[in-house]
Every structure is written in structure tokens, then in C-alpha cells.
Amino acid sequence: MRAAAACFACHRFGNERGMIGPDLTSAGAHYNARDLLDQILNPSKEINEQFVPTVITKTNGDTVTGTIVGLGNDNVTINTDLSDPMQKVGVDRKQIVSIGPFKVSPMPPMLLSSLTESEILDLLAYILSGGDSGHRLFR
Ligand code: HEC
């Protein structure tokens, strides 16, 4: 399904192997259509606790956000792009003012904006059914 391809770049779903976000294979057991749509439209409203990014604030006011991948004596290493594990920034501990949870989800919010209404309904039905594309939301 074309609409779903964008999701499975990040999400695992049946045989699709996106590794960046949570496994959606059993999303149908956790969400009704309304809640699923809400999660897709507003990823930052309720961030899955295993995927909450970190924000480091530095003495010069700059911030670095991402996932902490290394804690050295002098340095903290942070991966700033979930889709690229090589994308790392080292921050000198002496320059760190604070480290805390970042309130913005790594999942982009505008994913559905290029889809038609029927594509969106098909996508929701597909995910809720666990991959059965014959499934219909409203029948
Ligand atoms: C760039 C990567 C990326 C893309 C593309 C993406 N997601 Fe996500 N998604 C994530 C991450 C990371 C999380 C976990 C953080 C959060 O809860 O916001 C997440 C969370 C979710 C959740 C909540 C699941 C949970 O266990 O908390 C749902 C539902 C979801 N995504 C559905 C979708 C759908 C449907 C699409 C396609 C329209 C999509 N995502 C596209 C990265 C992505």
C-alpha cells in the first residue's frame, strides 16, 4: 500500500522492518481509529516513553537534541538523526547546562497532508487490521 510505505520507513509492521519507531503490527489491539489518527496527526502529544528524545542545553544557549549514545568523562555523544546512526555530535561536559527530555516527537506531524481522505481511511483500516488490506473501517 503506497500510503503506508512512508510509515514503514520508520515502523516495523508485519514483514516491514522499519527500526526507528515502535512496532505497529499490533496497533489494532491498542488503538481505535480515532486514537490512531490522533497519534498520527499529533505525534508530540503523547510520546512513547521508549522514544523520548533528549535535549542538551549548552552554556552559549545552543541546544542539541537526539538520542544519547555515549557518556565519556569529558564528552557526551548524541545521535541527532534517528534515521542515520552515524550522525553524531560530541558535547563537552563543561559546556552543558542541562540535560532533559525533549517534548517534540521524532515522528514528523504532517505525514497525512499529501493523502486524500480515502487514502487516509484505507491507511487507518490497514494498520488497525494488522495488514489485511481488504479490511474496511466502516461497514
Ligand atoms: C521519521 C520516522 C517516522 C515516520 C515516517 C513515521 N513514524 Fe510513527 N513514530 C515514530 C517514532 C520515533 C515514534 C515514537 C515516538 C512517539 O510516540 O511520538 C512514533 C510513534 C507512532 C505511533 C504511536 C505508537 C506507540 O507505540 O506509541 C503511531 C500509531 C505511529 N507512529 C504511526 C505512524 C504512521 C501511521 C505513520 C505513517 C503515516 C508513521 N507513524 C510515520 C517515527 C516515525
PDB file of C-alpha atoms in Angstrom, residues 33-109:
ATOM      1  CA  ALA A  33      -9.483   4.586  14.570  1.00  0.00           C
ATOM      2  CA  ARG A  34      -9.844   7.925  16.330  1.00  0.00           C
ATOM      3  CA  ASP A  35      -6.883   7.420  18.684  1.00  0.00           C
ATOM      4  CA  LEU A  36      -4.715   6.078  15.872  1.00  0.00           C
ATOM      5  CA  LEU A  37      -5.482   9.129  13.764  1.00  0.00           C
ATOM      6  CA  ASP A  38      -4.725  11.371  16.737  1.00  0.00           C
ATOM      7  CA  GLN A  39      -1.319   9.678  17.224  1.00  0.00           C
ATOM      8  CA  ILE A  40      -0.500  10.250  13.560  1.00  0.00           C
ATOM      9  CA  LEU A  41      -1.652  13.876  13.453  1.00  0.00           C
ATOM     10  CA  ASN A  42      -0.155  14.851  16.814  1.00  0.00           C
ATOM     11  CA  PRO A  43       2.957  12.731  17.396  1.00  0.00           C
ATOM     12  CA  SER A  44       4.204  15.006  20.176  1.00  0.00           C
ATOM     13  CA  LYS A  45       1.020  14.954  22.240  1.00  0.00           C
ATOM     14  CA  GLU A  46       1.891  11.633  23.822  1.00  0.00           C
ATOM     15  CA  ILE A  47       5.409  10.458  23.040  1.00  0.00           C
ATOM     16  CA  ASN A  48       6.084   6.748  23.548  1.00  0.00           C
ATOM     17  CA  GLU A  49       8.372   6.755  26.604  1.00  0.00           C
ATOM     18  CA  GLN A  50      10.938   4.484  24.950  1.00  0.00           C
ATOM     19  CA  PHE A  51      11.385   7.057  22.179  1.00  0.00           C
ATOM     20  CA  VAL A  52      11.511  10.335  24.073  1.00  0.00           C
ATOM     21  CA  PRO A  53      14.447  12.331  22.688  1.00  0.00           C
ATOM     22  CA  THR A  54      16.944  14.173  24.888  1.00  0.00           C
ATOM     23  CA  VAL A  55      17.758  17.862  24.753  1.00  0.00           C
ATOM     24  CA  ILE A  56      21.109  19.219  25.929  1.00  0.00           C
ATOM     25  CA  THR A  57      21.307  22.931  26.637  1.00  0.00           C
ATOM     26  CA  LYS A  58      24.767  24.481  26.420  1.00  0.00           C
ATOM     27  CA  THR A  59      26.297  27.480  28.181  1.00  0.00           C
ATOM     28  CA  ASN A  60      26.077  29.546  24.967  1.00  0.00           C
ATOM     29  CA  GLY A  61      22.327  28.899  24.783  1.00  0.00           C
ATOM     30  CA  ASP A  62      22.534  26.396  21.912  1.00  0.00           C
ATOM     31  CA  THR A  63      20.598  23.161  22.204  1.00  0.00           C
ATOM     32  CA  VAL A  64      21.359  19.721  20.779  1.00  0.00           C
ATOM     33  CA  THR A  65      18.558  17.177  20.534  1.00  0.00           C
ATOM     34  CA  GLY A  66      18.628  13.474  19.813  1.00  0.00           C
ATOM     35  CA  THR A  67      19.485  10.192  21.486  1.00  0.00           C
ATOM     36  CA  ILE A  68      22.455   9.916  23.858  1.00  0.00           C
ATOM     37  CA  VAL A  69      24.752   7.180  22.538  1.00  0.00           C
ATOM     38  CA  GLY A  70      27.896   7.761  24.594  1.00  0.00           C
ATOM     39  CA  LEU A  71      28.808   9.104  28.036  1.00  0.00           C
ATOM     40  CA  GLY A  72      32.516   9.863  28.355  1.00  0.00           C
ATOM     41  CA  ASN A  73      34.334  11.606  31.188  1.00  0.00           C
ATOM     42  CA  ASP A  74      34.687  14.810  29.187  1.00  0.00           C
ATOM     43  CA  ASN A  75      32.097  14.352  26.482  1.00  0.00           C
ATOM     44  CA  VAL A  76      28.506  13.336  25.873  1.00  0.00           C
ATOM     45  CA  THR A  77      27.824  11.915  22.407  1.00  0.00           C
ATOM     46  CA  ILE A  78      24.390  12.383  20.952  1.00  0.00           C
ATOM     47  CA  ASN A  79      22.886  10.960  17.737  1.00  0.00           C
ATOM     48  CA  THR A  80      20.967  13.834  16.186  1.00  0.00           C
ATOM     49  CA  ASP A  81      19.178  11.943  13.395  1.00  0.00           C
ATOM     50  CA  LEU A  82      17.371   8.702  14.229  1.00  0.00           C
ATOM     51  CA  SER A  83      17.465   7.546  10.623  1.00  0.00           C
ATOM     52  CA  ASP A  84      21.258   7.876  10.450  1.00  0.00           C
ATOM     53  CA  PRO A  85      23.255   6.269  13.288  1.00  0.00           C
ATOM     54  CA  MET A  86      26.451   7.941  12.019  1.00  0.00           C
ATOM     55  CA  GLN A  87      25.011  11.410  12.582  1.00  0.00           C
ATOM     56  CA  LYS A  88      26.696  12.130  15.949  1.00  0.00           C
ATOM     57  CA  VAL A  89      27.674  15.250  17.837  1.00  0.00           C
ATOM     58  CA  GLY A  90      30.028  15.353  20.811  1.00  0.00           C
ATOM     59  CA  VAL A  91      29.273  17.924  23.508  1.00  0.00           C
ATOM     60  CA  ASP A  92      31.947  18.975  26.002  1.00  0.00           C
ATOM     61  CA  ARG A  93      30.605  18.296  29.506  1.00  0.00           C
ATOM     62  CA  LYS A  94      31.955  21.672  30.672  1.00  0.00           C
ATOM     63  CA  GLN A  95      29.571  23.359  28.208  1.00  0.00           C
ATOM     64  CA  ILE A  96      26.464  21.513  29.414  1.00  0.00           C
ATOM     65  CA  VAL A  97      23.944  23.479  31.449  1.00  0.00           C
ATOM     66  CA  SER A  98      21.200  20.845  31.489  1.00  0.00           C
ATOM     67  CA  ILE A  99      20.131  17.513  30.035  1.00  0.00           C
ATOM     68  CA  GLY A 100      16.446  16.642  29.921  1.00  0.00           C
ATOM     69  CA  PRO A 101      13.595  15.103  27.955  1.00  0.00           C
ATOM     70  CA  PHE A 102      12.688  16.804  24.663  1.00  0.00           C
ATOM     71  CA  LYS A 103       8.993  17.367  24.166  1.00  0.00           C
ATOM     72  CA  VAL A 104       8.921  17.004  20.370  1.00  0.00           C
ATOM     73  CA  SER A 105       8.458  13.558  18.846  1.00  0.00           C
ATOM     74  CA  PRO A 106      10.981  12.339  16.270  1.00  0.00           C
ATOM     75  CA  MET A 107       7.921  11.473  14.137  1.00  0.00           C
ATOM     76  CA  PRO A 108       7.004  14.288  11.743  1.00  0.00           C
ATOM     77  CA  PRO A 109       3.441  15.686  12.159  1.00  0.00           C
TER      78      PRO A 109
END
